[in-house]
Tab-separated table of C-alpha atoms in Angstrom:
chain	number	residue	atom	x	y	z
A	5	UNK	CA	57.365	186.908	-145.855
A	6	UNK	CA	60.386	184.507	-145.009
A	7	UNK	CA	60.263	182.541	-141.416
A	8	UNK	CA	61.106	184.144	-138.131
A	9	UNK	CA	62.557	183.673	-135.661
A	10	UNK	CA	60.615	182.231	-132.834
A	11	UNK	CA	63.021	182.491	-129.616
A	12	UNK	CA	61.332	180.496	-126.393
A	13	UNK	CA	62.536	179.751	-123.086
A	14	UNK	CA	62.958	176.515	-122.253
A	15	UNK	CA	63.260	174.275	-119.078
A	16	UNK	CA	66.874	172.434	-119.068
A	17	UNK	CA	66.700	171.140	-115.873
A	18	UNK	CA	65.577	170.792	-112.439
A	19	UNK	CA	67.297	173.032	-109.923
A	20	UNK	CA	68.120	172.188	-106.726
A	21	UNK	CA	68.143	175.208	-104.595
A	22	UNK	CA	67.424	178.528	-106.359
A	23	UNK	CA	66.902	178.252	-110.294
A	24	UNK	CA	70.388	178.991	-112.531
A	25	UNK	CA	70.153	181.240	-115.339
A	26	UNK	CA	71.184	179.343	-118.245
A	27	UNK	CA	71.310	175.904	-116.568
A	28	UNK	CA	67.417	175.664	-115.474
A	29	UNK	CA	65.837	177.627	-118.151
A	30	UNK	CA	67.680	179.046	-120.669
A	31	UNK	CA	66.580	181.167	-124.038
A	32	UNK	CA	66.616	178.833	-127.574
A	33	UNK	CA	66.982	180.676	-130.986
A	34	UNK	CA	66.808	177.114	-132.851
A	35	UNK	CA	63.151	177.767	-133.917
A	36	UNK	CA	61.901	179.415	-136.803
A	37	UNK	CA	58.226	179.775	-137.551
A	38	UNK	CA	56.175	181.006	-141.339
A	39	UNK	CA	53.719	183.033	-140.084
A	40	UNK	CA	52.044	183.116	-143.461
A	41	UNK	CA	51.763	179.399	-144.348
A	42	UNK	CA	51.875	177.666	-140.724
A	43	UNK	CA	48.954	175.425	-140.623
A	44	UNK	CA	46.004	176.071	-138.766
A	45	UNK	CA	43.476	173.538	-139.578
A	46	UNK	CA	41.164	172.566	-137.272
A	47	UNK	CA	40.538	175.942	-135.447
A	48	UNK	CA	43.728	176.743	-134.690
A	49	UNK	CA	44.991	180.212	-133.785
A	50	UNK	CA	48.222	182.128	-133.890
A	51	UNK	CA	49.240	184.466	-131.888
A	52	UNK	CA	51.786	187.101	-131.111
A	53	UNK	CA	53.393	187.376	-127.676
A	54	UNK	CA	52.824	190.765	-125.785
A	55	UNK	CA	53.622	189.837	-122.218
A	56	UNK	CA	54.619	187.027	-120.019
A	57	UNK	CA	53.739	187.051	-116.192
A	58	UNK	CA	56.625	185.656	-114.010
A	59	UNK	CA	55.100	184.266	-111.032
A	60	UNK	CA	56.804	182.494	-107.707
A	61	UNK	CA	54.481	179.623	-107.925
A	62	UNK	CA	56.365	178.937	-111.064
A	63	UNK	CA	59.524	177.403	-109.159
A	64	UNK	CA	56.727	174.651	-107.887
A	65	UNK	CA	55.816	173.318	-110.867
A	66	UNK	CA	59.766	172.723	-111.314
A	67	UNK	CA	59.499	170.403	-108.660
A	68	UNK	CA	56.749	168.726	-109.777
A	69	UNK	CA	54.435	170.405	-106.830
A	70	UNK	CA	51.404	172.034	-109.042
A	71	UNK	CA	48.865	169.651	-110.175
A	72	UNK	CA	50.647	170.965	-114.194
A	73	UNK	CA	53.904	169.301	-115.263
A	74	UNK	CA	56.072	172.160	-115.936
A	75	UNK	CA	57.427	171.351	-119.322
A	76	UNK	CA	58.548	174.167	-121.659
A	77	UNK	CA	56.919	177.045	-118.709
A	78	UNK	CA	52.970	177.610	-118.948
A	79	UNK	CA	53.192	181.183	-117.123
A	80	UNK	CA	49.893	183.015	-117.597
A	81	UNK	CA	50.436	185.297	-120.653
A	82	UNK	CA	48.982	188.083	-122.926
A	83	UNK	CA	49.003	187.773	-126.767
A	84	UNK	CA	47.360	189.209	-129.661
A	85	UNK	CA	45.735	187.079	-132.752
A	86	UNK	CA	47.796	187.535	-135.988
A	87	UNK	CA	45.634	184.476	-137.843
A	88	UNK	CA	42.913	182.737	-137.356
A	89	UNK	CA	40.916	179.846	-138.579
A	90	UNK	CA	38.606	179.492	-135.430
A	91	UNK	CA	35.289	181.433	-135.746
A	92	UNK	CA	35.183	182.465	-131.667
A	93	UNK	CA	38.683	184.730	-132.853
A	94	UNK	CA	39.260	187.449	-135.114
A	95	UNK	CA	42.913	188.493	-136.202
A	96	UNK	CA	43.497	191.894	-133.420
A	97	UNK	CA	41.557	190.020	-130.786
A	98	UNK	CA	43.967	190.202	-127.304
A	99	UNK	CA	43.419	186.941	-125.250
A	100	UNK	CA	44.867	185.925	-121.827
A	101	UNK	CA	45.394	182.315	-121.026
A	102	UNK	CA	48.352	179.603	-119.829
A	103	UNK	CA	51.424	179.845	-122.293
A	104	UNK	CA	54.228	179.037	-123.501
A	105	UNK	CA	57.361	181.421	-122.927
A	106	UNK	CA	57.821	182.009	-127.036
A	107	UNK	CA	57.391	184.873	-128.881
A	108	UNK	CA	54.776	183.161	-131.593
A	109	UNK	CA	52.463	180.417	-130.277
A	110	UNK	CA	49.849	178.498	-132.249
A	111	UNK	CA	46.407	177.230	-129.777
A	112	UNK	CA	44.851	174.547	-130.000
A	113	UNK	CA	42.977	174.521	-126.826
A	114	UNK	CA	40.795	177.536	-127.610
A	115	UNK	CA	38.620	177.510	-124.841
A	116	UNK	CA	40.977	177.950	-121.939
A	117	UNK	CA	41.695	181.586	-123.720
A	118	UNK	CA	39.769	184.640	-122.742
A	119	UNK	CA	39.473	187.447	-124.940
A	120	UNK	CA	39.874	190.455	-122.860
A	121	UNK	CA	37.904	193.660	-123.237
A	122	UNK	CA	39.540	196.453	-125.832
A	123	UNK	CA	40.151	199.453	-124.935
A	124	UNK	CA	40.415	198.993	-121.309
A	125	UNK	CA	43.144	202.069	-120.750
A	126	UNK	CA	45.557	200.237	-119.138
A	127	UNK	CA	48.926	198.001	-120.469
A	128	UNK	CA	48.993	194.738	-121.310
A	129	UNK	CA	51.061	193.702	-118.914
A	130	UNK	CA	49.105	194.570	-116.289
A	131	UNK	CA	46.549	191.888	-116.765
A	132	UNK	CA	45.581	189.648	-115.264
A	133	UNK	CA	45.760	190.359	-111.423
A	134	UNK	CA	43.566	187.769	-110.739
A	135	UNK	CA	44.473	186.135	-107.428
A	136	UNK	CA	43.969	189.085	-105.256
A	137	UNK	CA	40.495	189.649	-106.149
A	138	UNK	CA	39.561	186.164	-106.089
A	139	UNK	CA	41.065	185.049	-102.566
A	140	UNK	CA	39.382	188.696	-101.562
A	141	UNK	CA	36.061	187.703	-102.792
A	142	UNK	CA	35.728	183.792	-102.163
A	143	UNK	CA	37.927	183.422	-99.015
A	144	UNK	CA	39.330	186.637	-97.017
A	145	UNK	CA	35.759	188.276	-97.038
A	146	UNK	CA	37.294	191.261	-95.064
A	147	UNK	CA	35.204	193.472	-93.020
A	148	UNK	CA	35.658	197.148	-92.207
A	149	UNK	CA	37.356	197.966	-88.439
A	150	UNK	CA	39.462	194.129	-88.624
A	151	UNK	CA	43.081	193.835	-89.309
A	152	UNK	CA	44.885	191.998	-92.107
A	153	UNK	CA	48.631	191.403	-92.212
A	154	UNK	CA	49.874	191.252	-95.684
A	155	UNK	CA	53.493	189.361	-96.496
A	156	UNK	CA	55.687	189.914	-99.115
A	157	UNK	CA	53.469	192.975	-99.579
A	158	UNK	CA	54.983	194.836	-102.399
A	159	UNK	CA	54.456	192.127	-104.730
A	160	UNK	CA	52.181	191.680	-107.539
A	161	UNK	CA	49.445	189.822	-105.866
A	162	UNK	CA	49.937	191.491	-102.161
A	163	UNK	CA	50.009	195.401	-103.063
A	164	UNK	CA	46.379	195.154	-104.547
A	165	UNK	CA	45.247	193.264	-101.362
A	166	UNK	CA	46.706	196.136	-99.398
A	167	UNK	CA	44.700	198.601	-101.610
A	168	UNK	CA	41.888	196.450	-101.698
A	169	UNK	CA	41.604	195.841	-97.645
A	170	UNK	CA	42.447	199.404	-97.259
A	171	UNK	CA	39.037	200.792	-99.461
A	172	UNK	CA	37.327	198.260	-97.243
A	173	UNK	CA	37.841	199.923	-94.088
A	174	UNK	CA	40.613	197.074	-92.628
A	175	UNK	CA	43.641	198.174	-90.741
A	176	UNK	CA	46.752	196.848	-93.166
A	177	UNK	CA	49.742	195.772	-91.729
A	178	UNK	CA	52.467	194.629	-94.846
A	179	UNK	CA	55.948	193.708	-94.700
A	180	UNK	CA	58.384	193.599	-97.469
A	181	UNK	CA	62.248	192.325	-97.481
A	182	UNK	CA	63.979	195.335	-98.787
A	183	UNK	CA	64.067	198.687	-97.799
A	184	UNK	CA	63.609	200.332	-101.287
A	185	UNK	CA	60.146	198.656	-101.076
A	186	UNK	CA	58.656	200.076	-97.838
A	187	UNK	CA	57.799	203.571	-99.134
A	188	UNK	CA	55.722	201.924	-101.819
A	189	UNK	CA	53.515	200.163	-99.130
A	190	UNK	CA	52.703	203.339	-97.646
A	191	UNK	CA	51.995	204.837	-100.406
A	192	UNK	CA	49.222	202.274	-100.529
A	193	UNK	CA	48.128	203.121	-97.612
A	194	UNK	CA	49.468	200.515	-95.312
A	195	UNK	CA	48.632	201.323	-91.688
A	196	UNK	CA	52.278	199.527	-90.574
A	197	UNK	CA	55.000	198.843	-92.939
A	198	UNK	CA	58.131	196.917	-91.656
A	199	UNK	CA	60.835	195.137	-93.148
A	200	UNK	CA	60.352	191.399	-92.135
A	201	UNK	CA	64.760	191.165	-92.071
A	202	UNK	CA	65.563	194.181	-90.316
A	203	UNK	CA	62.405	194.050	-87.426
A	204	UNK	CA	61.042	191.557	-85.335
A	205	UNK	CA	57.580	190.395	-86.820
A	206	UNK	CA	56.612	188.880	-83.619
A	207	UNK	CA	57.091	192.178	-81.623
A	208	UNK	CA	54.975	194.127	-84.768
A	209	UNK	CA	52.378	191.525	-84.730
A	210	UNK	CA	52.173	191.057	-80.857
A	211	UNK	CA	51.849	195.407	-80.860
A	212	UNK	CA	48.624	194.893	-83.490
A	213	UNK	CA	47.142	192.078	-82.563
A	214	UNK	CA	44.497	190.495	-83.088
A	215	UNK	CA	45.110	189.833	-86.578
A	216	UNK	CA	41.760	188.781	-88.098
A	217	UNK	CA	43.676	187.891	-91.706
A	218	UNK	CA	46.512	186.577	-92.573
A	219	UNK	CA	46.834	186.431	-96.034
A	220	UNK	CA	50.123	184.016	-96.646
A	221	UNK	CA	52.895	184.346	-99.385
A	222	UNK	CA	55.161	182.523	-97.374
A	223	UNK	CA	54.382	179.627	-95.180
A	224	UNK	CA	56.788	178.058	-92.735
A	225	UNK	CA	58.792	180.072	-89.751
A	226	UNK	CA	56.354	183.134	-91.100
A	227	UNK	CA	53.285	181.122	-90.821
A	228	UNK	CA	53.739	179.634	-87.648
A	229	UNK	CA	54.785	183.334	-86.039
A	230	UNK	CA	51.195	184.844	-87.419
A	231	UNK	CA	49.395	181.630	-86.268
A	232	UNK	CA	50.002	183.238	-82.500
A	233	UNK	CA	48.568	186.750	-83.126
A	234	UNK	CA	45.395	185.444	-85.162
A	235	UNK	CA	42.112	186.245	-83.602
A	236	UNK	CA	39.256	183.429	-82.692
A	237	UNK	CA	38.035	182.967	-86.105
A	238	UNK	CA	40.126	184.607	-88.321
A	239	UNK	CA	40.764	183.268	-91.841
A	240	UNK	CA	44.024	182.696	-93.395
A	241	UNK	CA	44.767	182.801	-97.397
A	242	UNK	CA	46.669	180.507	-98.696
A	243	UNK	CA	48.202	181.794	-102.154
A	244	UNK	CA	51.798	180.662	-101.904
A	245	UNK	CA	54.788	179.123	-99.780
A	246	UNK	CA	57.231	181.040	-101.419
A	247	UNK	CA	59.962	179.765	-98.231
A	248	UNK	CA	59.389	176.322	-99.341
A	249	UNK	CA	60.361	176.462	-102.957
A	250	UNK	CA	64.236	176.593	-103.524
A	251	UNK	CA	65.341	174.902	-100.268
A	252	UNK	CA	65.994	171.260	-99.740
A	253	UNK	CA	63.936	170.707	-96.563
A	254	UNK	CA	61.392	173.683	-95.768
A	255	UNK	CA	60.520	174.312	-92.185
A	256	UNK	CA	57.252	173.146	-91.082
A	257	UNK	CA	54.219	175.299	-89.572
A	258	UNK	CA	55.065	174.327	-86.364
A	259	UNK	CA	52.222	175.051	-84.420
A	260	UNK	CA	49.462	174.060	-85.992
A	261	UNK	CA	47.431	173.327	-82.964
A	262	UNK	CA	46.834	177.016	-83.385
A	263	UNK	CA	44.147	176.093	-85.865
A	264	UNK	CA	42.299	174.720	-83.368
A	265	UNK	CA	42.735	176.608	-80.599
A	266	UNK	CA	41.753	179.711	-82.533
A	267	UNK	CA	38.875	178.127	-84.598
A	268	UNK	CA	40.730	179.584	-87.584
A	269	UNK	CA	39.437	178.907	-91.572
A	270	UNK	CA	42.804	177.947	-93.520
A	271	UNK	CA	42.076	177.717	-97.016
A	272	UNK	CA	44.372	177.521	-100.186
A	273	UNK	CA	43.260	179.706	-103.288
A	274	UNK	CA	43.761	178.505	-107.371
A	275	UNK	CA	42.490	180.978	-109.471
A	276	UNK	CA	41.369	178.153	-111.960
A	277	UNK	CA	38.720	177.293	-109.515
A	278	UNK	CA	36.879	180.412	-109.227
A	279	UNK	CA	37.372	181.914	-113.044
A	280	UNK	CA	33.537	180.730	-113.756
A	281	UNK	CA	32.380	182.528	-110.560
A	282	UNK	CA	34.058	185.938	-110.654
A	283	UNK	CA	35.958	186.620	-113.904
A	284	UNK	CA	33.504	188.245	-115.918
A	285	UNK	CA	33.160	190.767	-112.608
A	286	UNK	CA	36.889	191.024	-112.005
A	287	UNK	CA	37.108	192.274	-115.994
A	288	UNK	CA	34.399	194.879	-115.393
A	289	UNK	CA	35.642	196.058	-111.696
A	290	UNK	CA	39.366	195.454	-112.098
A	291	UNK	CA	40.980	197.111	-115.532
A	292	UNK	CA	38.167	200.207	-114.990
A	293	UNK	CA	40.037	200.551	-111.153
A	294	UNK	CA	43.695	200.538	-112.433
A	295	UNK	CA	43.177	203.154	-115.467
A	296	UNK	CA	40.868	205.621	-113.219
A	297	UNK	CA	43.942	205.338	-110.497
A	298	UNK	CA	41.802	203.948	-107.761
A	299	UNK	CA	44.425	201.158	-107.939
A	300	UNK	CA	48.096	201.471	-108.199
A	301	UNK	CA	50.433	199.170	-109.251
A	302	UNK	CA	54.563	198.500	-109.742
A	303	UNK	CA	56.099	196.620	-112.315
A	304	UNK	CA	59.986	195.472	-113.125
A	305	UNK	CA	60.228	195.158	-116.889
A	306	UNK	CA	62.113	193.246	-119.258
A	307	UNK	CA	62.073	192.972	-122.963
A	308	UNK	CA	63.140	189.924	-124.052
A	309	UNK	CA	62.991	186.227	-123.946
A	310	UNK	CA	66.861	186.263	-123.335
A	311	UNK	CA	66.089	188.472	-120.022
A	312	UNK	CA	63.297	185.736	-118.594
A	313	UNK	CA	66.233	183.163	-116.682
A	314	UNK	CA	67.828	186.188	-114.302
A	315	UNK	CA	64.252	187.793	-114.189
A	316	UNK	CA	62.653	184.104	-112.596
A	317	UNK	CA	65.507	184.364	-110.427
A	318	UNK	CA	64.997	187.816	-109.038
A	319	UNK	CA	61.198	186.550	-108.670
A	320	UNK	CA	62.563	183.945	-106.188
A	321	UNK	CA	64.816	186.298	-103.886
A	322	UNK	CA	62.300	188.864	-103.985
A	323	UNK	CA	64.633	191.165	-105.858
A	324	UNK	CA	62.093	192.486	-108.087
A	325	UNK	CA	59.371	194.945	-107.258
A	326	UNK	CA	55.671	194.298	-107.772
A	327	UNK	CA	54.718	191.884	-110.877
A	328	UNK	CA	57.512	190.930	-112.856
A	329	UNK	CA	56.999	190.589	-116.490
A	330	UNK	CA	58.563	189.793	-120.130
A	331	UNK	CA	57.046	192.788	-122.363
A	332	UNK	CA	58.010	191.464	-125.852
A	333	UNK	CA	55.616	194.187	-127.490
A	334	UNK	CA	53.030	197.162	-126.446
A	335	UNK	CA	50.386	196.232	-128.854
C-alpha cells in the first residue's frame, strides 16, 4: 500500500482576541505517512483517528495559560490501533488519551492511553465526558433538596451536570446564550432555564436563592453576580473561565470578599488529577448510563480536519451545541 495522506491541524499563531480560521490553526496536507513500513520500534503504536474533542479550555493553552504548551493541539481524542509493536495493545484495540489533531498518529508515550471497554453501545465520540463526573464526585458532592446553578448549561460538560444533579434530587437552575438551546435544558430536566443575554441573572438568581452550587464555566462579571446568591457554605466548581480567554483584559471577580463572608469552598477541577481515583468507575457507570438513555447528550459534528479552525471558533462564541467534535471515522 502506497503512503497517505496524513492531513493535521496545526497551530500558526497566537490570536489575539478570538482564534482566526486559517490564521491560528489552519489544516496541512504536506504530510504523508506508510502505514505498512512506518517504524515502530521500541513499543510504538499506530493509530487511526476516530474523533477529536474540541474543548474551550483549548484557547488557554494558546496563551500559554495550561500547565501544557500548546504546540501542534493535544485535544483529548479517540483512535483505534491499526499496528502495534507494544505488548499492552493489540491492532482493533480503541484507546482515549491527549492527541494530536491528525488523522494517523504514532505513540510513544503508551501509558497515558486508556483502552476503553468494547462494546459499550454508544459512539465514539461520545467519550470521554470526564469532567462532569469527576468535579461531581471529588468537589460538588451535591445533596438532594439544595440548588445548583449550572452556566453555559447546554454544553458538553454542563448538560450531564444538569442530568446528574437532577437524579440526585437538586433543584437545577441552567442558563445558556442562545435561544435554540433552552428547550434542550428542559428537556434535561432543568428546574429554571434562562437565557443569560436576554434575562437578568441577578433577578433569576436573587428569585432562587440560596444557591448551594455554583458550578462555573465562566468566571468574571458571571462569577462575581453568583458569589451574592451563594448560601453559607456552598461550594463552587471551578472547570473553566471561558470570559477570560479571547479578550485582552478579562474582568476580575470583583467581590471576592464573598468567599469569606459566605464560608464558601472554591476549588478548580483537572481531570488529570483524579483519573487514578475515579476512572475505572466513571467507565463502568458512565458509557452503561448514555446507551440505556438514563443520560442524554447533544453533539455538533464535523468530518474533517479541514472543518476543525471554524469548529474551535464556534466552541469560543458558544455557537455550537453540546460537545463539539471532529468525527474522522465511526469505527
Amino acid at each position: 500500500m502506497p503512503p497517505v495522506l496524513n492531513t493535521r491541524v496545526i497551530f500558526k499563531s497566537i490570536p489575539q482576541g478570538y482564534p482566526v480560521p486559517g490564521q491560528t490553526l489552519a489544516a496541512d496536507h504536506s504530510q504523508k505517512i506508510d502505514l505498512d513500513n512506518v517504524s515502530l520500534a521500541g513499543g510504538k503504536i499506530l493509530a487511526k483517528t476516530l474523533s477529536i474533542s474540541i474543548d474551550p479550555y483549548l484557547r488557554g493553552k494558546m496563551n500559554g495559560t495550561e500547565k501544557m504548551s500548546f504546540e501542534i493541539g493535544h485535544p483529548h481524542a479517540v483512535a483505534k490501533v491499526i499496528r502495534s509493536e507494544n505488548p499492552k495493545f493489540k491492532v482493533g484495540d480503541h484507546i482515549y488519551g491527549i492527541m494530536d489533531w491528525a488523522e494517523y498518529q504514532i505513540f510513544e508515550n503508551v501509558p497515558e492511553l486508556r483502552i476503553l471497554p468494547p462494546n459499550s453501545g454508544i459512539p465514539w465520540s461520545v467519550f470521554p465526558g470526564k469532567t462532569a463526573y469527576y468535579a461531581w464526585q471529588e468537589v460538588a458532592q451535591g445533596k438532594e433538596g439544595e440548588t445548583i446553578y449550572v452556566s453555559t448549561a447546554a454544553g458538553a460538560v454542563g448538560s450531564v451536570v444538569v442530568q446528574l444533579a437532577k437524579q440526585a434530587g437538586l433543584k437545577v437552575i441552567a442558563s445558556a446564550g442562545h435561544e435554540s438551546k433552552l428547550q434542550f435544558l428542559r428537556d434535561l430536566g432543568a428546574d429554571v432555564v434562562f437565557n443569560y443575554k436576554t434575562e437578568s441573572m441577578e433577578n433569576v438568581l436573587k428569585d432562587h436563592e440560596p444557591i448551594d452550587i455554583y458550578w462555573d464555566h465562566v468566571g468574571g462579571k458571571t462569577t462575581s453576580t453568583v458569589l451574592m446568591h451563594m448560601n453559607t457554605f456552598g461550594r463552587v466548581v471551578v472547570i473553566g473561565q471561558i470570559s477570560t480567554y479571547n479578550v485582552a483584559e478579562a474582568d476580575a471577580v470583583s467581590n471576592f470578599p464573598q468567599i469569606l463572608f459566605r464560608r464558601l469552598t472554591v476549588r478548580g477541577l483537572g481531570v488529570i488529577d483524579h483519573e487514578a481515583k475515579h476512572g475505572d468507575e466513571f467507565y463502568a457507570t458512565i458509557p452503561g448510563m448514555i446507551a440505556r438513555g438514563e443520560l442524554k447528550y447533544n453533539e455538533t459534528i464535523v468530518r474533517s480536519l479541514d472543518e476543525a479552525p471554524q469548529l474551535f471558533l464556534d466552541v469560543q462564541k458558544g455557537d455550537n451545541s453540546g460537545k463539539a467534535v471532529i468525527v474522522l471515522a465511526d469505527d
